[in-house]
Short mmCIF file of C-alpha atoms in Angstrom, two decimals:
data_model
loop_
_atom_site.label_atom_id
_atom_site.label_comp_id
_atom_site.label_asym_id
_atom_site.label_seq_id
_atom_site.Cartn_x
_atom_site.Cartn_y
_atom_site.Cartn_z
CA UNK A 1 42.24 -18.82 6.00
CA UNK A 2 39.84 -20.10 3.93
CA UNK A 3 36.98 -19.33 6.44
CA UNK A 4 38.19 -15.87 6.83
CA UNK A 5 38.07 -15.32 3.41
CA UNK A 6 34.64 -16.73 3.22
CA UNK A 7 33.42 -14.15 5.92
CA UNK A 8 35.07 -11.26 4.21
CA UNK A 9 33.35 -12.15 1.15
CA UNK A 10 29.74 -12.50 2.92
CA UNK A 11 30.37 -9.44 4.77
CA UNK A 12 31.65 -7.38 1.46
CA UNK A 13 28.46 -8.63 -0.39
CA UNK A 14 26.42 -7.67 2.77
CA UNK A 15 27.34 -4.03 2.48
CA UNK A 16 26.84 -3.92 -0.76
CA UNK A 17 23.26 -5.29 -0.80
CA UNK A 18 22.61 -3.14 2.44
CA UNK A 19 23.75 -0.17 0.82
CA UNK A 20 22.05 -0.61 -2.22
CA UNK A 21 18.80 -0.91 -0.43
CA UNK A 22 19.32 2.16 1.88
CA UNK A 23 20.20 4.08 -1.51
CA UNK A 24 16.72 3.07 -3.15
CA UNK A 25 14.75 3.52 0.25
CA UNK A 26 16.16 7.08 0.72
CA UNK A 27 15.16 7.88 -2.83
CA UNK A 28 11.75 6.35 -2.39
CA UNK A 29 11.55 8.06 1.05
CA UNK A 30 11.92 11.54 -0.57
CA UNK A 31 9.38 10.90 -3.00
CA UNK A 32 7.11 9.27 -0.49
CA UNK A 33 7.80 12.33 1.73
CA UNK A 34 6.57 14.93 -0.55
CA UNK A 35 3.81 12.72 -1.47
CA UNK A 36 2.78 12.52 2.25
CA UNK A 37 2.90 16.30 2.90
CA UNK A 38 0.71 16.81 -0.16
CA UNK A 39 -1.66 14.39 1.28
CA UNK A 40 -1.82 15.98 4.21
CA UNK A 41 -2.02 19.53 2.98
CA UNK A 42 -4.84 18.38 0.64
CA UNK A 43 -6.68 16.46 3.82
CA UNK A 44 -6.39 19.78 5.71
CA UNK A 45 -8.04 21.63 2.80
CA UNK A 46 -10.93 19.44 2.66
CA UNK A 47 -11.35 19.40 6.09
CA UNK A 48 -11.82 22.66 6.30
CA UNK A 49 -13.71 23.10 3.14
CA UNK A 50 -15.93 20.58 3.39
CA UNK A 51 -16.00 19.67 7.18
CA UNK A 52 -16.10 15.99 8.79
CA UNK A 53 -19.34 15.18 6.66
CA UNK A 54 -18.03 15.98 3.20
CA UNK A 55 -14.35 14.71 3.86
CA UNK A 56 -15.89 11.73 5.13
CA UNK A 57 -18.05 11.20 1.72
CA UNK A 58 -14.82 11.69 -0.24
CA UNK A 59 -12.78 8.96 1.92
CA UNK A 60 -15.72 6.52 1.92
CA UNK A 61 -16.02 6.78 -1.93
CA UNK A 62 -12.35 6.36 -2.33
CA UNK A 63 -12.04 3.38 0.08
CA UNK A 64 -14.62 1.43 -1.62
CA UNK A 65 -12.99 2.20 -4.94
CA UNK A 66 -9.58 0.79 -3.73
CA UNK A 67 -11.30 -1.97 -2.36
CA UNK A 68 -12.73 -3.01 -5.86
CA UNK A 69 -9.09 -2.19 -7.46
CA UNK A 70 -7.60 -5.14 -5.16
CA UNK A 71 -10.10 -7.36 -6.44
CA UNK A 72 -9.32 -6.52 -9.82
CA UNK A 73 -5.68 -6.74 -9.54
CA UNK A 74 -6.21 -10.63 -8.47
CA UNK A 75 -3.07 -10.35 -6.61
CA UNK A 76 -0.92 -10.20 -9.76
CA UNK A 77 1.07 -7.14 -9.02
CA UNK A 78 3.06 -9.25 -6.63
CA UNK A 79 3.69 -11.97 -9.22
CA UNK A 80 4.76 -9.43 -11.77
CA UNK A 81 7.21 -7.86 -9.27
CA UNK A 82 8.76 -11.09 -8.21
CA UNK A 83 8.86 -12.67 -12.03
CA UNK A 84 10.40 -8.86 -13.45
CA UNK A 85 13.03 -8.91 -10.57
CA UNK A 86 14.37 -12.35 -11.19
CA UNK A 87 14.18 -11.90 -15.25
CA UNK A 88 15.53 -8.36 -15.01
CA UNK A 89 18.77 -10.01 -13.38
CA UNK A 90 18.89 -12.12 -16.12
CA UNK A 91 18.53 -9.54 -18.59
CA UNK A 92 15.41 -11.61 -20.02
CA UNK A 93 13.08 -8.71 -21.44
CA UNK A 94 11.42 -11.41 -23.40
CA UNK A 95 10.06 -12.99 -20.19
CA UNK A 96 9.26 -9.27 -18.51
CA UNK A 97 7.29 -8.16 -21.62
CA UNK A 98 5.26 -11.65 -21.93
CA UNK A 99 4.33 -11.33 -18.21
CA UNK A 100 3.62 -7.62 -18.28
CA UNK A 101 1.19 -8.31 -21.21
CA UNK A 102 -0.61 -11.11 -20.12
CA UNK A 103 -1.47 -9.48 -16.72
CA UNK A 104 -2.51 -6.14 -18.61
CA UNK A 105 -5.01 -8.67 -20.13
CA UNK A 106 -6.38 -10.28 -17.29
CA UNK A 107 -6.39 -7.41 -14.96
CA UNK A 108 -8.59 -5.29 -17.48
CA UNK A 109 -10.93 -7.96 -17.92
CA UNK A 110 -11.45 -8.48 -14.29
CA UNK A 111 -11.73 -4.77 -13.83
CA UNK A 112 -14.20 -4.14 -16.22
CA UNK A 113 -16.43 -6.73 -14.85
CA UNK A 114 -16.17 -5.66 -11.21
CA UNK A 115 -16.51 -1.89 -12.07
CA UNK A 116 -19.59 -2.65 -14.10
CA UNK A 117 -21.36 -4.72 -11.37
CA UNK A 118 -20.83 -2.35 -8.82
CA UNK A 119 -22.02 0.70 -10.80
CA UNK A 120 -25.46 -1.09 -11.28
CA UNK A 121 -25.34 -1.38 -7.62
CA UNK A 122 -24.02 2.29 -6.77
CA UNK A 123 -27.60 3.59 -5.96
CA UNK A 124 -28.58 0.92 -3.54
CA UNK A 125 -25.17 0.92 -1.87
CA UNK A 126 -25.38 5.10 -1.25
CA UNK A 127 -29.04 4.90 -0.48
CA UNK A 128 -29.83 1.66 1.47
CA UNK A 129 -26.33 1.04 2.97
CA UNK A 130 -25.08 3.95 3.79
CA UNK A 131 -28.05 6.06 3.83
CA UNK A 132 -26.55 9.00 1.96
CA UNK A 133 -27.60 10.08 -1.34
CA UNK A 134 -24.78 12.61 -1.21
CA UNK A 135 -22.26 9.59 -1.87
CA UNK A 136 -23.74 8.75 -4.99
CA UNK A 137 -21.91 10.88 -7.72
CA UNK A 138 -18.52 10.64 -5.99
CA UNK A 139 -18.73 6.80 -5.96
CA UNK A 140 -19.48 6.52 -9.56
CA UNK A 141 -16.87 8.62 -10.49
CA UNK A 142 -14.14 6.58 -8.01
CA UNK A 143 -15.61 3.26 -9.63
CA UNK A 144 -14.84 4.45 -12.85
CA UNK A 145 -11.42 5.67 -12.07
CA UNK A 146 -10.49 1.99 -11.02
CA UNK A 147 -9.49 0.95 -14.76
CA UNK A 148 -7.10 3.74 -15.03
CA UNK A 149 -5.51 2.59 -11.79
CA UNK A 150 -5.17 -0.97 -12.87
CA UNK A 151 -2.69 0.16 -15.71
CA UNK A 152 -0.86 2.16 -13.02
CA UNK A 153 -0.60 -0.83 -10.80
CA UNK A 154 0.75 -3.42 -13.39
CA UNK A 155 3.42 -0.96 -14.38
CA UNK A 156 4.59 0.40 -11.13
CA UNK A 157 5.17 -3.57 -10.27
CA UNK A 158 6.99 -3.78 -13.30
CA UNK A 159 9.32 -0.72 -13.06
CA UNK A 160 10.00 -1.50 -9.43
CA UNK A 161 11.28 -5.04 -10.47
CA UNK A 162 13.38 -3.51 -13.21
CA UNK A 163 15.00 -2.08 -10.06
CA UNK A 164 13.60 1.64 -10.67
CA UNK A 165 12.20 1.80 -7.17
CA UNK A 166 11.60 5.65 -6.49
CA UNK A 167 10.20 5.94 -9.95
CA UNK A 168 7.62 3.36 -9.20
CA UNK A 169 6.64 5.17 -6.07
CA UNK A 170 6.60 8.40 -7.86
CA UNK A 171 4.45 7.72 -10.45
CA UNK A 172 2.21 5.12 -8.93
CA UNK A 173 1.31 6.98 -6.03
CA UNK A 174 2.82 10.64 -5.29
CA UNK A 175 2.18 11.90 -8.83
CA UNK A 176 -1.50 11.53 -8.32
CA UNK A 177 -1.65 13.38 -5.13
CA UNK A 178 0.47 16.37 -6.53
CA UNK A 179 -2.16 16.56 -9.35
CA UNK A 180 -4.96 16.73 -6.96
CA UNK A 181 -2.79 19.57 -4.81
CA UNK A 182 -1.92 21.49 -7.51
CA UNK A 183 -5.86 21.72 -8.95
CA UNK A 184 -6.81 22.65 -5.42
CA UNK A 185 -4.56 25.60 -5.42
CA UNK A 186 -5.49 26.76 -8.63
CA UNK A 187 -9.22 26.45 -7.83
CA UNK A 188 -8.64 28.50 -4.29
CA UNK A 189 -6.64 31.06 -6.19
CA UNK A 190 -9.26 31.92 -8.61
CA UNK A 191 -11.71 31.64 -5.80
CA UNK A 192 -13.58 28.43 -7.13
CA UNK A 193 -15.67 26.71 -4.55
CA UNK A 194 -14.45 23.40 -3.40
CA UNK A 195 -17.26 20.95 -3.15
CA UNK A 196 -17.68 17.07 -2.81
CA UNK A 197 -18.50 16.82 -6.12
CA UNK A 198 -15.73 18.59 -8.15
CA UNK A 199 -13.27 17.27 -5.70
CA UNK A 200 -14.36 13.63 -6.68
CA UNK A 201 -13.96 14.73 -10.56
CA UNK A 202 -10.24 15.93 -9.78
CA UNK A 203 -9.28 12.50 -8.13
CA UNK A 204 -10.70 10.62 -11.03
CA UNK A 205 -8.70 12.95 -13.48
CA UNK A 206 -5.74 12.47 -11.64
CA UNK A 207 -5.86 8.61 -12.00
CA UNK A 208 -6.18 9.16 -15.75
CA UNK A 209 -3.05 11.11 -15.87
CA UNK A 210 -0.91 8.83 -13.52
CA UNK A 211 -1.97 6.07 -15.65
CA UNK A 212 -0.84 8.03 -18.97
CA UNK A 213 2.21 9.00 -17.49
CA UNK A 214 3.14 5.71 -16.40
CA UNK A 215 2.53 3.96 -19.95
CA UNK A 216 4.62 6.79 -21.61
CA UNK A 217 7.51 6.00 -19.00
CA UNK A 218 7.26 1.71 -19.22
CA UNK A 219 7.60 2.72 -23.44
CA UNK A 220 10.88 4.52 -22.83
CA UNK A 221 12.45 2.01 -20.67
CA UNK A 222 11.32 -1.25 -21.92
CA UNK A 223 13.49 -3.40 -24.02
CA UNK A 224 11.74 -5.24 -26.99
CA UNK A 225 12.59 -9.12 -26.57
CA UNK A 226 11.46 -11.78 -28.54
CA UNK A 227 7.41 -11.73 -29.72
CA UNK A 228 6.77 -15.46 -29.41
CA UNK A 229 7.54 -15.88 -25.73
CA UNK A 230 4.21 -16.46 -23.90
CA UNK A 231 3.56 -16.67 -20.44
CA UNK A 232 0.33 -18.88 -19.69
CA UNK A 233 -2.65 -17.05 -18.02
CA UNK A 234 -3.69 -20.14 -15.74
CA UNK A 235 -0.05 -20.08 -14.37
CA UNK A 236 -0.25 -16.41 -13.54
CA UNK A 237 -3.88 -16.84 -11.69
CA UNK A 238 -2.76 -20.11 -10.01
CA UNK A 239 0.14 -18.05 -8.63
CA UNK A 240 -1.64 -15.00 -8.02
CA UNK A 241 -4.78 -16.45 -6.52
CA UNK A 242 -3.21 -16.84 -2.85
CA UNK A 243 -2.08 -13.18 -3.13
CA UNK A 244 -5.63 -12.14 -4.22
CA UNK A 245 -6.58 -13.25 -0.60
CA UNK A 246 -3.87 -11.77 1.03
CA UNK A 247 -4.58 -8.34 -0.66
CA UNK A 248 -8.25 -8.59 -0.13
CA UNK A 249 -8.03 -9.41 3.21
CA UNK A 250 -5.29 -6.69 3.86
CA UNK A 251 -7.52 -3.99 2.21
CA UNK A 252 -10.71 -5.17 3.98
CA UNK A 253 -9.09 -5.08 7.31
CA UNK A 254 -7.53 -1.69 6.37
CA UNK A 255 -10.73 -0.35 5.08
CA UNK A 256 -13.45 -2.14 7.58
CA UNK A 257 -13.41 0.87 9.86
CA UNK A 258 -14.14 3.19 7.17
CA UNK A 259 -16.66 1.30 5.58
CA UNK A 260 -18.23 -0.22 8.78
CA UNK A 261 -18.22 3.46 10.42
CA UNK A 262 -20.55 4.38 7.34
CA UNK A 263 -22.86 1.54 7.67
CA UNK A 264 -23.28 1.37 11.08
CA UNK A 265 -22.45 5.06 12.52
CA UNK A 266 -22.58 8.14 10.38
CA UNK A 267 -20.51 9.74 7.70
CA UNK A 268 -19.20 12.11 10.20
CA UNK A 269 -17.69 9.56 12.11
CA UNK A 270 -16.06 8.53 9.04
CA UNK A 271 -14.24 11.68 8.37
CA UNK A 272 -13.03 11.74 11.95
CA UNK A 273 -11.55 8.38 11.67
CA UNK A 274 -9.84 8.90 8.45
CA UNK A 275 -7.91 12.05 9.62
CA UNK A 276 -6.60 10.06 12.77
CA UNK A 277 -5.92 7.17 10.56
CA UNK A 278 -3.95 9.42 7.87
CA UNK A 279 -1.66 10.64 10.65
CA UNK A 280 -1.10 7.29 12.52
CA UNK A 281 -0.26 5.58 8.95
CA UNK A 282 2.47 8.42 8.41
CA UNK A 283 4.45 5.80 10.57
CA UNK A 284 3.64 2.89 7.99
CA UNK A 285 4.69 4.66 5.19
CA UNK A 286 8.25 4.04 5.72
CA UNK A 287 7.84 0.40 6.18
CA UNK A 288 6.19 0.70 2.69
CA UNK A 289 9.28 2.49 1.31
CA UNK A 290 11.63 -0.18 2.66
CA UNK A 291 9.41 -2.99 1.39
CA UNK A 292 9.27 -1.32 -2.10
CA UNK A 293 13.15 -1.53 -1.96
CA UNK A 294 13.81 -4.56 -0.44
CA UNK A 295 11.38 -6.88 -2.26
CA UNK A 296 13.11 -7.24 -5.43
CA UNK A 297 16.38 -7.80 -3.80
CA UNK A 298 14.59 -10.64 -1.21
CA UNK A 299 13.41 -12.61 -4.38
CA UNK A 300 16.63 -12.57 -6.37
CA UNK A 301 18.66 -13.37 -3.26
CA UNK A 302 16.28 -16.17 -2.22
CA UNK A 303 16.33 -17.56 -5.81
CA UNK A 304 20.21 -17.63 -5.53
CA UNK A 305 20.00 -19.25 -1.84
CA UNK A 306 21.97 -16.73 -0.17
CA UNK A 307 19.94 -16.67 3.11
CA UNK A 308 22.70 -15.66 5.28
CA UNK A 309 22.84 -12.03 3.43
CA UNK A 310 19.02 -12.03 3.44
CA UNK A 311 18.52 -12.36 7.38
CA UNK A 312 21.16 -9.71 8.31
CA UNK A 313 19.52 -7.15 5.55
CA UNK A 314 16.35 -7.75 6.87
CA UNK A 315 17.36 -7.51 10.65
CA UNK A 316 19.19 -4.12 10.00
CA UNK A 317 16.09 -2.80 8.16
CA UNK A 318 13.83 -3.70 10.83
CA UNK A 319 16.27 -2.52 13.59
CA UNK A 320 15.96 1.13 12.03
CA UNK A 321 12.41 0.96 11.59
CA UNK A 322 11.67 0.44 15.39
CA UNK A 323 13.78 3.49 16.34
CA UNK A 324 11.67 5.43 13.81
CA UNK A 325 8.27 3.87 15.08
CA UNK A 326 9.04 4.77 18.75
CA UNK A 327 9.82 8.38 17.63
CA UNK A 328 6.46 8.94 15.72
CA UNK A 329 4.46 7.26 18.94
CA UNK A 330 5.89 9.56 21.02
CA UNK A 331 5.43 12.54 19.00
CA UNK A 332 1.46 11.49 18.63
CA UNK A 333 1.28 11.19 22.14
CA UNK A 334 2.42 14.55 23.20
CA UNK A 335 1.37 16.63 20.18
CA UNK A 336 -1.53 14.61 18.60
CA UNK A 337 -4.08 17.22 19.67
CA UNK A 338 -2.41 20.20 17.95
CA UNK A 339 -1.80 18.10 14.85
CA UNK A 340 -5.63 17.58 14.74
CA UNK A 341 -6.75 21.09 15.37
CA UNK A 342 -5.06 22.03 12.18
CA UNK A 343 -8.16 20.22 10.31
CA UNK A 344 -10.32 22.52 12.27
CA UNK A 345 -11.86 22.43 15.95
CA UNK A 346 -14.47 19.62 15.05
CA UNK A 347 -11.40 17.32 14.53
CA UNK A 348 -9.98 17.31 18.17
CA UNK A 349 -12.05 14.86 19.50
CA UNK A 350 -10.37 11.94 17.29
CA UNK A 351 -7.44 12.42 19.44
CA UNK A 352 -8.23 9.09 21.33
CA UNK A 353 -8.57 7.54 17.91
CA UNK A 354 -5.10 8.83 16.73
CA UNK A 355 -3.38 7.17 19.79
CA UNK A 356 -4.69 3.99 19.51
CA UNK A 357 -4.08 3.55 15.77
CA UNK A 358 -0.44 4.82 16.27
CA UNK A 359 0.01 2.21 18.92
CA UNK A 360 -1.16 -0.14 16.31
CA UNK A 361 1.24 0.95 13.71
CA UNK A 362 4.31 0.80 16.01
CA UNK A 363 3.56 -2.95 16.39
CA UNK A 364 3.03 -3.29 12.58
CA UNK A 365 6.47 -1.54 11.82
CA UNK A 366 8.39 -3.41 14.50
CA UNK A 367 7.89 -6.44 12.93
CA UNK A 368 9.80 -5.30 9.73
CA UNK A 369 9.37 -6.83 6.39
CA UNK A 370 8.00 -10.03 7.45
CA UNK A 371 4.84 -10.02 5.20
CA UNK A 372 6.94 -9.53 2.13
CA UNK A 373 9.56 -12.06 3.23
CA UNK A 374 6.83 -14.91 3.23
CA UNK A 375 5.71 -13.47 -0.30
CA UNK A 376 8.99 -13.27 -1.79
CA UNK A 377 10.30 -16.79 -0.48
CA UNK A 378 7.36 -18.82 -1.91
CA UNK A 379 5.13 -18.85 1.28
CA UNK A 380 2.15 -17.06 -0.27
CA UNK A 381 -0.39 -19.64 1.12
CA UNK A 382 1.05 -19.11 4.61
CA UNK A 383 0.33 -15.00 4.09
CA UNK A 384 -2.77 -15.88 2.88
CA UNK A 385 -4.07 -17.85 5.89
CA UNK A 386 -2.52 -15.32 8.41
CA UNK A 387 -4.54 -12.78 6.16
CA UNK A 388 -7.90 -14.56 6.44
CA UNK A 389 -7.87 -15.16 10.02
CA UNK A 390 -6.97 -11.36 10.86
CA UNK A 391 -9.81 -10.39 8.42
CA UNK A 392 -12.30 -12.43 10.50
CA UNK A 393 -10.99 -11.21 13.90
CA UNK A 394 -10.81 -7.67 12.54
CA UNK A 395 -14.67 -7.85 10.95
CA UNK A 396 -15.70 -9.59 14.45
CA UNK A 397 -14.14 -7.06 16.48
CA UNK A 398 -15.35 -4.00 14.52
CA UNK A 399 -18.94 -4.94 14.33
CA UNK A 400 -19.28 -5.49 18.23
CA UNK A 401 -16.82 -2.12 19.04
CA UNK A 402 -18.49 0.40 16.14
CA UNK A 403 -21.58 -0.18 17.38
CA UNK A 404 -20.90 0.66 20.76
CA UNK A 405 -18.14 3.25 20.63
CA UNK A 406 -18.11 4.45 16.93
CA UNK A 407 -14.68 5.79 15.56
CA UNK A 408 -12.97 4.85 19.06
CA UNK A 409 -14.26 1.33 18.56
CA UNK A 410 -13.09 1.23 14.90
CA UNK A 411 -9.64 1.89 15.88
CA UNK A 412 -9.40 -0.51 18.69
CA UNK A 413 -10.52 -3.07 16.52
CA UNK A 414 -8.03 -2.42 13.64
CA UNK A 415 -4.98 -1.73 15.97
CA UNK A 416 -5.48 -5.08 17.86
CA UNK A 417 -5.86 -6.82 14.42
CA UNK A 418 -2.86 -5.24 12.94
CA UNK A 419 -0.87 -6.21 16.28
CA UNK A 420 -1.83 -9.68 16.23
CA UNK A 421 -1.23 -10.38 12.48
CA UNK A 422 2.17 -8.90 12.47
CA UNK A 423 3.34 -10.90 15.56
CA UNK A 424 2.24 -13.83 13.85
CA UNK A 425 3.72 -12.97 10.25
CA UNK A 426 6.97 -12.51 12.31
CA UNK A 427 6.70 -15.95 13.91
CA UNK A 428 5.85 -18.13 10.81
CA UNK A 429 8.36 -16.16 8.80
CA UNK A 430 10.76 -17.38 11.25
CA UNK A 431 9.58 -20.66 11.03
CA UNK A 432 9.19 -21.25 7.27
CA UNK A 433 11.83 -19.22 5.75
CA UNK A 434 14.40 -19.58 8.46
CA UNK A 435 14.76 -15.79 9.12
CA UNK A 436 13.70 -13.60 12.10
CA UNK A 437 13.42 -9.98 11.10
CA UNK A 438 14.12 -8.86 14.87
CA UNK A 439 17.31 -9.12 15.66
CA UNK A 440 21.18 -8.20 15.04
CA UNK A 441 23.05 -11.09 14.22
CA UNK A 442 25.80 -12.15 11.56
CA UNK A 443 25.38 -15.88 12.47
#
């Protein structure tokens, strides 16, 4: 009788946690879908107005800035999320405020140093590396925009840890896209010409508006705690450094195709590749939403040693993700060319690139939140080592394949690396955490 009660108690709690994750995932999914649709419309508008080369310039400048943002964050966003999630479950606002304050100071100092250094190198990067003077002004604007993005990232992790998942996704990601979309609509309504320069300015202004909005929202929801509580910078940096490696390698891997195409091929190939990548990554946004919803719960459940509940929750999430990923893959296979035609006739040649990237994203999603499982359960170094190995493989494949096959080579390198990396994460999460994300078991 005692065993029956224990099983019922576990299942009752499982239902609570699973329903909570589903509820937050659906809210975040709604926000992300709206942002995704806005992003697609922006990409289509820019593709038609600027062509593959102009779109390539915008995409390349944004990718370089995104990579520097990852370096400036130093992996601290994950530490903030984890620390805030645990402290919030204990209503320890003193610790939450201390973590946020310390992270702000560290990230801003690092960010100013990185941005200043690359601003001095901007002329060399554009002219000598990418052989495009047209890239210079958009790159400078994108680099300066890194600083307000630091504010947004820290606060997005904070409010996510406070269990406000869809709000985090809305303010940190979707709002900026909506801003750009609205401004572009106003420009078209009044007949203002869309150029590479004014598009770059719009993106930069959007980053600033998001940072302001995020700061106002945080001031509204935070609770003032004891002012004498401090979090040592050294502790934060030591905990975040493995995650810096993880984030950097992941971002380099994600950006390698774009950046190396700009260096070894041409800007037009960048435009073609990024349109295909944008469509293929429609699949992965579902994984991102579920990760945002599940990661605070993983941290708190693991801290309480409730492994069985963690296992069932992640397996159910992964089971749903596999079905969704398969539907996306089949859709791209049969309707990919028609989708690419929306951007313009010149983009249809990216169809093989789209299919190869879609296959890679299928494997990415089918392993579920294995990477987040490692991070939230204290296996940051394992995750770091996987990311480093995958980065080396990705760069090696990209150099060889891009020179010979251009955008198609970049897609092959990216998909092969993503598949290898996620299978390895799944295996090592099972080994070190004791949980397989793939399966449907109540044992």
